[in-house]
Amino acid sequence: MMDEEILRLLKKHPSAFLSGEELSRRLNVSRTAVWKRIRHLRSLGYEIEASTRSGYWLVQSPDILAPSEIKLLLKTKWLGRTIHYFPALDSTNSKAYELATGGAKEGEIVIAESQAKGKGRLGRNWFSPPYLNLYLSVILRPKIPPQQAPLITLMAAVAAAEAIEKSSGLRPLIKWPNDILLNGRKMAGLLNEIKSETDRVDFIILGIGVNLNIDEKMFPKEIRSIATSMKRETGQAVSRKDFLALLLKELEKWYTIFLEEGGNVILESWRRWAQIKGRQVKMTSFGETIGGKAIDVDSEGALIIETRHGERKRIVAGDIEYRR
Ligand code: BT5
């Protein structure tokens, strides 16, 4: 808390020193205590000039997603007001699951600068190098039956697509169920994990990975031709913290719409982003592959495919490829 307050005060005086005396008075702590926090902030990468005469001057903030940086930018009412921040984690989803099991509240979020075992769906990996992208997990506790949980994935995809469009000016495409593509390449992925009882959801961990500033050559070879980042598509680096603040705002907005107005509004919007109706797709689900025409998603977010023989299939989980 004290770090955030110090940064808030220093940021109010962008091109001037703020005296140690004033800081200690405003924070109601000793000057030695202020100095200790300044040293800590420096260790996080904040460039702070210190002079015994004039006090402290924040020269530059690091590009990190620490609460001290994010909280000043947040425009949400409740989402992301509690931030669990880690320079490195195995997986933000695993950490959020653990926190939620221990009673963490709706709206708490987990952010890591890198993940050693970033999780994709079906046991796959999510490549998560440090300080370039976004790895976020949100704890949600909607009062809904478990069958409706996939709609939360669609809701999050809509929110992420909208944040990406607002930030980049480019229109992404959502690929069922959880990929977000720019120019045909994957820029973001979502992974929801759910804990539920028979008739109600206990919590949902909404995991989102967004490639922001990673350069193409940094992707491992296996995914280089299928993955992309915001920077690669726009030619410009993005501020990760601004993007995070925007994404949280969109998520709060769309989640509220889902709770108040129901799944249909989400589905309508999702359909506009996904343009899936009538596309020829190849679907792999639990080891089985089928080709066919995508008809639509149903009210629970499952994909309906019509095979060549006119048979309709309802797919709840799997991967699709578009065929031209
Ligand atoms: C996903 O899985 O797309 C879900 C990814 C969710 C990642 C977030 S990061 C924060 C949170 N914490 C976690 O531990 N996970 C979530 P899936 O549809 O299974 O896609 C995985 C596949 O995408 C891999 O098998 C690769 O082919 C490809 N891939 C891996 N890393 C990628 C990356 N950084 N960018 C684009 N594609 C990637």
PDB file of N, CA, C and O and ligand atoms in Angstrom, residues 90-94 115 117-129 133-137 178-179 186-191 193 206-211 214 219 222-223 226-228 319, ligand 1:
ATOM      1  N   ASP A  90       4.323 -20.835 -12.221  1.00  0.00           N
ATOM      2  CA  ASP A  90       4.104 -21.963 -13.137  1.00  0.00           C
ATOM      3  C   ASP A  90       2.957 -21.611 -14.067  1.00  0.00           C
ATOM      4  O   ASP A  90       3.067 -21.688 -15.276  1.00  0.00           O
ATOM      5  N   SER A  91       1.833 -21.221 -13.459  1.00  0.00           N
ATOM      6  CA  SER A  91       0.643 -20.887 -14.252  1.00  0.00           C
ATOM      7  C   SER A  91      -0.257 -19.985 -13.415  1.00  0.00           C
ATOM      8  O   SER A  91      -0.522 -20.298 -12.248  1.00  0.00           O
ATOM      9  N   THR A  92      -0.715 -18.901 -13.998  1.00  0.00           N
ATOM     10  CA  THR A  92      -1.609 -18.009 -13.241  1.00  0.00           C
ATOM     11  C   THR A  92      -2.926 -18.728 -12.945  1.00  0.00           C
ATOM     12  O   THR A  92      -3.538 -18.493 -11.906  1.00  0.00           O
ATOM     13  N   ASN A  93      -3.361 -19.613 -13.849  1.00  0.00           N
ATOM     14  CA  ASN A  93      -4.600 -20.348 -13.587  1.00  0.00           C
ATOM     15  C   ASN A  93      -4.461 -21.259 -12.360  1.00  0.00           C
ATOM     16  O   ASN A  93      -5.363 -21.309 -11.532  1.00  0.00           O
ATOM     17  N   SER A  94      -3.337 -21.952 -12.274  1.00  0.00           N
ATOM     18  CA  SER A  94      -3.150 -22.849 -11.126  1.00  0.00           C
ATOM     19  C   SER A  94      -3.125 -22.035  -9.832  1.00  0.00           C
ATOM     20  O   SER A  94      -3.720 -22.428  -8.828  1.00  0.00           O
ATOM     21  N   GLN A 115       5.429 -17.412 -17.248  1.00  0.00           N
ATOM     22  CA  GLN A 115       4.924 -18.682 -16.729  1.00  0.00           C
ATOM     23  C   GLN A 115       5.846 -19.807 -17.195  1.00  0.00           C
ATOM     24  O   GLN A 115       6.170 -19.903 -18.382  1.00  0.00           O
ATOM     25  N   LYS A 117       5.008 -23.011 -16.749  1.00  0.00           N
ATOM     26  CA  LYS A 117       4.129 -24.084 -17.276  1.00  0.00           C
ATOM     27  C   LYS A 117       2.773 -23.509 -17.633  1.00  0.00           C
ATOM     28  O   LYS A 117       1.739 -23.977 -17.147  1.00  0.00           O
ATOM     29  N   GLY A 118       2.800 -22.465 -18.456  1.00  0.00           N
ATOM     30  CA  GLY A 118       1.543 -21.855 -18.899  1.00  0.00           C
ATOM     31  C   GLY A 118       0.663 -22.923 -19.539  1.00  0.00           C
ATOM     32  O   GLY A 118       1.142 -23.718 -20.351  1.00  0.00           O
ATOM     33  N   LYS A 119      -0.593 -22.947 -19.160  1.00  0.00           N
ATOM     34  CA  LYS A 119      -1.462 -24.030 -19.613  1.00  0.00           C
ATOM     35  C   LYS A 119      -2.344 -23.640 -20.790  1.00  0.00           C
ATOM     36  O   LYS A 119      -2.961 -22.577 -20.788  1.00  0.00           O
ATOM     37  N   GLY A 120      -2.394 -24.487 -21.787  1.00  0.00           N
ATOM     38  CA  GLY A 120      -3.396 -24.382 -22.838  1.00  0.00           C
ATOM     39  C   GLY A 120      -4.496 -25.379 -22.497  1.00  0.00           C
ATOM     40  O   GLY A 120      -4.510 -25.930 -21.397  1.00  0.00           O
ATOM     41  N   ARG A 121      -5.395 -25.635 -23.438  1.00  0.00           N
ATOM     42  CA  ARG A 121      -6.419 -26.629 -23.168  1.00  0.00           C
ATOM     43  C   ARG A 121      -5.875 -28.026 -23.406  1.00  0.00           C
ATOM     44  O   ARG A 121      -4.840 -28.197 -24.034  1.00  0.00           O
ATOM     45  N   LEU A 122      -6.591 -29.029 -22.897  1.00  0.00           N
ATOM     46  CA  LEU A 122      -6.288 -30.431 -23.156  1.00  0.00           C
ATOM     47  C   LEU A 122      -4.809 -30.779 -22.935  1.00  0.00           C
ATOM     48  O   LEU A 122      -4.191 -31.475 -23.732  1.00  0.00           O
ATOM     49  N   GLY A 123      -4.251 -30.241 -21.876  1.00  0.00           N
ATOM     50  CA  GLY A 123      -2.879 -30.563 -21.508  1.00  0.00           C
ATOM     51  C   GLY A 123      -1.809 -29.898 -22.363  1.00  0.00           C
ATOM     52  O   GLY A 123      -0.623 -30.228 -22.264  1.00  0.00           O
ATOM     53  N   ARG A 124      -2.211 -28.977 -23.231  1.00  0.00           N
ATOM     54  CA  ARG A 124      -1.202 -28.310 -24.071  1.00  0.00           C
ATOM     55  C   ARG A 124      -0.537 -27.158 -23.314  1.00  0.00           C
ATOM     56  O   ARG A 124      -0.959 -26.783 -22.243  1.00  0.00           O
ATOM     57  N   ASN A 125       0.518 -26.604 -23.928  1.00  0.00           N
ATOM     58  CA  ASN A 125       1.262 -25.523 -23.261  1.00  0.00           C
ATOM     59  C   ASN A 125       0.955 -24.178 -23.870  1.00  0.00           C
ATOM     60  O   ASN A 125       0.624 -24.077 -25.043  1.00  0.00           O
ATOM     61  N   TRP A 126       1.146 -23.144 -23.056  1.00  0.00           N
ATOM     62  CA  TRP A 126       1.049 -21.772 -23.552  1.00  0.00           C
ATOM     63  C   TRP A 126       2.406 -21.119 -23.366  1.00  0.00           C
ATOM     64  O   TRP A 126       2.893 -20.998 -22.234  1.00  0.00           O
ATOM     65  N   PHE A 127       3.028 -20.765 -24.455  1.00  0.00           N
ATOM     66  CA  PHE A 127       4.366 -20.173 -24.428  1.00  0.00           C
ATOM     67  C   PHE A 127       4.301 -18.784 -23.761  1.00  0.00           C
ATOM     68  O   PHE A 127       3.591 -17.901 -24.235  1.00  0.00           O
ATOM     69  N   SER A 128       5.076 -18.608 -22.670  1.00  0.00           N
ATOM     70  CA  SER A 128       4.887 -17.424 -21.824  1.00  0.00           C
ATOM     71  C   SER A 128       6.192 -16.754 -21.396  1.00  0.00           C
ATOM     72  O   SER A 128       6.567 -16.779 -20.223  1.00  0.00           O
ATOM     73  N   PRO A 129       6.928 -16.165 -22.353  1.00  0.00           N
ATOM     74  CA  PRO A 129       8.195 -15.530 -21.993  1.00  0.00           C
ATOM     75  C   PRO A 129       7.982 -14.242 -21.176  1.00  0.00           C
ATOM     76  O   PRO A 129       6.905 -13.658 -21.237  1.00  0.00           O
ATOM     77  N   ASN A 133       4.325 -10.041 -22.709  1.00  0.00           N
ATOM     78  CA  ASN A 133       2.919 -10.314 -23.010  1.00  0.00           C
ATOM     79  C   ASN A 133       2.067 -10.175 -21.761  1.00  0.00           C
ATOM     80  O   ASN A 133       2.519  -9.643 -20.749  1.00  0.00           O
ATOM     81  N   LEU A 134       0.869 -10.730 -21.849  1.00  0.00           N
ATOM     82  CA  LEU A 134      -0.026 -10.674 -20.703  1.00  0.00           C
ATOM     83  C   LEU A 134      -0.485 -12.081 -20.332  1.00  0.00           C
ATOM     84  O   LEU A 134      -0.944 -12.827 -21.209  1.00  0.00           O
ATOM     85  N   TYR A 135      -0.347 -12.419 -19.062  1.00  0.00           N
ATOM     86  CA  TYR A 135      -0.838 -13.702 -18.547  1.00  0.00           C
ATOM     87  C   TYR A 135      -1.699 -13.376 -17.339  1.00  0.00           C
ATOM     88  O   TYR A 135      -1.178 -12.956 -16.304  1.00  0.00           O
ATOM     89  N   LEU A 136      -2.983 -13.578 -17.505  1.00  0.00           N
ATOM     90  CA  LEU A 136      -3.945 -13.106 -16.509  1.00  0.00           C
ATOM     91  C   LEU A 136      -4.947 -14.201 -16.169  1.00  0.00           C
ATOM     92  O   LEU A 136      -5.408 -14.918 -17.045  1.00  0.00           O
ATOM     93  N   SER A 137      -5.279 -14.303 -14.880  1.00  0.00           N
ATOM     94  CA  SER A 137      -6.389 -15.170 -14.482  1.00  0.00           C
ATOM     95  C   SER A 137      -7.313 -14.395 -13.575  1.00  0.00           C
ATOM     96  O   SER A 137      -6.859 -13.687 -12.674  1.00  0.00           O
ATOM     97  N   ASN A 178     -12.138 -20.618 -28.307  1.00  0.00           N
ATOM     98  CA  ASN A 178     -11.393 -19.739 -27.409  1.00  0.00           C
ATOM     99  C   ASN A 178     -10.173 -19.051 -28.016  1.00  0.00           C
ATOM    100  O   ASN A 178      -9.348 -18.524 -27.305  1.00  0.00           O
ATOM    101  N   ASP A 179     -10.026 -19.097 -29.327  1.00  0.00           N
ATOM    102  CA  ASP A 179      -8.845 -18.452 -29.922  1.00  0.00           C
ATOM    103  C   ASP A 179      -9.211 -17.071 -30.434  1.00  0.00           C
ATOM    104  O   ASP A 179     -10.306 -16.868 -30.942  1.00  0.00           O
ATOM    105  N   LYS A 186      -2.900 -16.799 -34.351  1.00  0.00           N
ATOM    106  CA  LYS A 186      -3.408 -16.720 -32.978  1.00  0.00           C
ATOM    107  C   LYS A 186      -2.654 -15.671 -32.162  1.00  0.00           C
ATOM    108  O   LYS A 186      -1.438 -15.702 -32.043  1.00  0.00           O
ATOM    109  N   MET A 187      -3.425 -14.740 -31.632  1.00  0.00           N
ATOM    110  CA  MET A 187      -2.830 -13.681 -30.834  1.00  0.00           C
ATOM    111  C   MET A 187      -3.167 -13.846 -29.360  1.00  0.00           C
ATOM    112  O   MET A 187      -2.448 -13.369 -28.478  1.00  0.00           O
ATOM    113  N   ALA A 188      -4.289 -14.499 -29.082  1.00  0.00           N
ATOM    114  CA  ALA A 188      -4.685 -14.685 -27.689  1.00  0.00           C
ATOM    115  C   ALA A 188      -5.435 -15.992 -27.545  1.00  0.00           C
ATOM    116  O   ALA A 188      -6.052 -16.481 -28.496  1.00  0.00           O
ATOM    117  N   GLY A 189      -5.381 -16.560 -26.344  1.00  0.00           N
ATOM    118  CA  GLY A 189      -6.103 -17.789 -26.066  1.00  0.00           C
ATOM    119  C   GLY A 189      -6.722 -17.724 -24.684  1.00  0.00           C
ATOM    120  O   GLY A 189      -6.215 -17.021 -23.801  1.00  0.00           O
ATOM    121  N   LEU A 190      -7.815 -18.443 -24.527  1.00  0.00           N
ATOM    122  CA  LEU A 190      -8.495 -18.444 -23.233  1.00  0.00           C
ATOM    123  C   LEU A 190      -8.595 -19.862 -22.686  1.00  0.00           C
ATOM    124  O   LEU A 190      -8.827 -20.805 -23.440  1.00  0.00           O
ATOM    125  N   LEU A 191      -8.460 -19.969 -21.408  1.00  0.00           N
ATOM    126  CA  LEU A 191      -8.596 -21.266 -20.748  1.00  0.00           C
ATOM    127  C   LEU A 191      -9.400 -21.095 -19.474  1.00  0.00           C
ATOM    128  O   LEU A 191      -8.943 -20.451 -18.529  1.00  0.00           O
ATOM    129  N   GLU A 193     -11.195 -22.759 -16.185  1.00  0.00           N
ATOM    130  CA  GLU A 193     -11.258 -23.941 -15.339  1.00  0.00           C
ATOM    131  C   GLU A 193     -12.369 -23.708 -14.341  1.00  0.00           C
ATOM    132  O   GLU A 193     -12.527 -22.612 -13.815  1.00  0.00           O
ATOM    133  N   LEU A 206     -10.884 -17.772 -15.042  1.00  0.00           N
ATOM    134  CA  LEU A 206     -10.852 -17.330 -16.427  1.00  0.00           C
ATOM    135  C   LEU A 206      -9.402 -16.970 -16.759  1.00  0.00           C
ATOM    136  O   LEU A 206      -8.874 -15.987 -16.242  1.00  0.00           O
ATOM    137  N   GLY A 207      -8.763 -17.792 -17.586  1.00  0.00           N
ATOM    138  CA  GLY A 207      -7.354 -17.547 -17.914  1.00  0.00           C
ATOM    139  C   GLY A 207      -7.233 -16.942 -19.300  1.00  0.00           C
ATOM    140  O   GLY A 207      -7.841 -17.438 -20.252  1.00  0.00           O
ATOM    141  N   ILE A 208      -6.470 -15.878 -19.407  1.00  0.00           N
ATOM    142  CA  ILE A 208      -6.299 -15.231 -20.708  1.00  0.00           C
ATOM    143  C   ILE A 208      -4.818 -14.965 -20.957  1.00  0.00           C
ATOM    144  O   ILE A 208      -4.132 -14.381 -20.112  1.00  0.00           O
ATOM    145  N   GLY A 209      -4.365 -15.395 -22.099  1.00  0.00           N
ATOM    146  CA  GLY A 209      -2.994 -15.077 -22.511  1.00  0.00           C
ATOM    147  C   GLY A 209      -3.062 -14.240 -23.778  1.00  0.00           C
ATOM    148  O   GLY A 209      -3.740 -14.627 -24.732  1.00  0.00           O
ATOM    149  N   VAL A 210      -2.408 -13.102 -23.781  1.00  0.00           N
ATOM    150  CA  VAL A 210      -2.426 -12.234 -24.978  1.00  0.00           C
ATOM    151  C   VAL A 210      -0.986 -11.917 -25.376  1.00  0.00           C
ATOM    152  O   VAL A 210      -0.197 -11.423 -24.551  1.00  0.00           O
ATOM    153  N   ASN A 211      -0.647 -12.201 -26.632  1.00  0.00           N
ATOM    154  CA  ASN A 211       0.687 -11.842 -27.122  1.00  0.00           C
ATOM    155  C   ASN A 211       0.684 -10.365 -27.480  1.00  0.00           C
ATOM    156  O   ASN A 211      -0.023  -9.957 -28.398  1.00  0.00           O
ATOM    157  N   ILE A 214       5.771  -9.405 -28.141  1.00  0.00           N
ATOM    158  CA  ILE A 214       6.761 -10.409 -28.554  1.00  0.00           C
ATOM    159  C   ILE A 214       7.003 -10.314 -30.066  1.00  0.00           C
ATOM    160  O   ILE A 214       6.078 -10.113 -30.851  1.00  0.00           O
ATOM    161  N   PHE A 219       9.148 -16.541 -31.041  1.00  0.00           N
ATOM    162  CA  PHE A 219       8.260 -17.695 -30.868  1.00  0.00           C
ATOM    163  C   PHE A 219       9.047 -18.966 -31.171  1.00  0.00           C
ATOM    164  O   PHE A 219       9.883 -18.978 -32.081  1.00  0.00           O
ATOM    165  N   GLU A 222       7.826 -24.245 -33.727  1.00  0.00           N
ATOM    166  CA  GLU A 222       6.567 -24.985 -33.966  1.00  0.00           C
ATOM    167  C   GLU A 222       5.366 -24.055 -34.095  1.00  0.00           C
ATOM    168  O   GLU A 222       4.374 -24.423 -34.715  1.00  0.00           O
ATOM    169  N   ILE A 223       5.428 -22.892 -33.450  1.00  0.00           N
ATOM    170  CA  ILE A 223       4.226 -22.048 -33.523  1.00  0.00           C
ATOM    171  C   ILE A 223       4.461 -20.736 -34.284  1.00  0.00           C
ATOM    172  O   ILE A 223       3.558 -19.924 -34.411  1.00  0.00           O
ATOM    173  N   ILE A 226       1.965 -19.878 -36.889  1.00  0.00           N
ATOM    174  CA  ILE A 226       0.534 -19.816 -36.542  1.00  0.00           C
ATOM    175  C   ILE A 226       0.242 -18.765 -35.470  1.00  0.00           C
ATOM    176  O   ILE A 226      -0.910 -18.466 -35.184  1.00  0.00           O
ATOM    177  N   ALA A 227       1.318 -18.203 -34.854  1.00  0.00           N
ATOM    178  CA  ALA A 227       1.105 -17.254 -33.755  1.00  0.00           C
ATOM    179  C   ALA A 227       1.462 -15.832 -34.182  1.00  0.00           C
ATOM    180  O   ALA A 227       2.253 -15.628 -35.100  1.00  0.00           O
ATOM    181  N   THR A 228       0.873 -14.872 -33.524  1.00  0.00           N
ATOM    182  CA  THR A 228       1.246 -13.487 -33.791  1.00  0.00           C
ATOM    183  C   THR A 228       1.093 -12.658 -32.517  1.00  0.00           C
ATOM    184  O   THR A 228       0.661 -13.171 -31.485  1.00  0.00           O
ATOM    185  N   ASP A 319     -11.211 -28.826 -31.195  1.00  0.00           N
ATOM    186  CA  ASP A 319     -10.497 -27.817 -31.978  1.00  0.00           C
ATOM    187  C   ASP A 319     -11.057 -27.807 -33.379  1.00  0.00           C
ATOM    188  O   ASP A 319     -11.379 -28.848 -33.929  1.00  0.00           O
TER     189      ASP A 319
HETATM  190  C1  BT5 B   1      -5.320 -21.850 -25.337  1.00  0.00           C
HETATM  191  O1  BT5 B   1      -5.156 -23.215 -25.381  1.00  0.00           O
HETATM  192  O2  BT5 B   1      -5.344 -21.119 -26.287  1.00  0.00           O
HETATM  193  C2  BT5 B   1      -5.441 -21.303 -23.931  1.00  0.00           C
HETATM  194  C3  BT5 B   1      -4.279 -20.450 -23.541  1.00  0.00           C
HETATM  195  C4  BT5 B   1      -4.495 -19.806 -22.201  1.00  0.00           C
HETATM  196  C5  BT5 B   1      -3.248 -19.178 -21.676  1.00  0.00           C
HETATM  197  C6  BT5 B   1      -3.510 -18.389 -20.435  1.00  0.00           C
HETATM  198  S1  BT5 B   1      -2.134 -17.455 -19.940  1.00  0.00           S
HETATM  199  C7  BT5 B   1      -2.869 -17.082 -18.431  1.00  0.00           C
HETATM  200  C8  BT5 B   1      -3.588 -18.337 -17.981  1.00  0.00           C
HETATM  201  N1  BT5 B   1      -2.729 -19.184 -17.188  1.00  0.00           N
HETATM  202  C9  BT5 B   1      -2.465 -20.349 -17.797  1.00  0.00           C
HETATM  203  O3  BT5 B   1      -1.723 -21.244 -17.344  1.00  0.00           O
HETATM  204  N2  BT5 B   1      -3.086 -20.381 -19.008  1.00  0.00           N
HETATM  205  C10 BT5 B   1      -3.906 -19.194 -19.204  1.00  0.00           C
HETATM  206  P1  BT5 B   1      -5.157 -24.086 -26.715  1.00  0.00           P
HETATM  207  O4  BT5 B   1      -6.360 -23.760 -27.538  1.00  0.00           O
HETATM  208  O5  BT5 B   1      -4.986 -25.483 -26.241  1.00  0.00           O
HETATM  209  O6  BT5 B   1      -3.911 -23.599 -27.504  1.00  0.00           O
HETATM  210  C11 BT5 B   1      -2.618 -24.044 -27.192  1.00  0.00           C
HETATM  211  C12 BT5 B   1      -1.839 -24.139 -28.485  1.00  0.00           C
HETATM  212  O7  BT5 B   1      -1.591 -22.822 -28.994  1.00  0.00           O
HETATM  213  C13 BT5 B   1      -0.473 -24.779 -28.327  1.00  0.00           C
HETATM  214  O8  BT5 B   1      -0.539 -26.168 -28.498  1.00  0.00           O
HETATM  215  C14 BT5 B   1       0.348 -24.084 -29.431  1.00  0.00           C
HETATM  216  O9  BT5 B   1       0.110 -24.691 -30.679  1.00  0.00           O
HETATM  217  C15 BT5 B   1      -0.256 -22.704 -29.502  1.00  0.00           C
HETATM  218  N3  BT5 B   1       0.455 -21.736 -28.629  1.00  0.00           N
HETATM  219  C16 BT5 B   1       1.173 -21.948 -27.499  1.00  0.00           C
HETATM  220  N4  BT5 B   1       1.625 -20.805 -26.991  1.00  0.00           N
HETATM  221  C17 BT5 B   1       1.203 -19.814 -27.809  1.00  0.00           C
HETATM  222  C18 BT5 B   1       1.340 -18.412 -27.803  1.00  0.00           C
HETATM  223  N5  BT5 B   1       2.003 -17.745 -26.857  1.00  0.00           N
HETATM  224  N6  BT5 B   1       0.745 -17.725 -28.820  1.00  0.00           N
HETATM  225  C19 BT5 B   1       0.050 -18.336 -29.800  1.00  0.00           C
HETATM  226  N7  BT5 B   1      -0.109 -19.676 -29.843  1.00  0.00           N
HETATM  227  C20 BT5 B   1       0.445 -20.414 -28.861  1.00  0.00           C
END
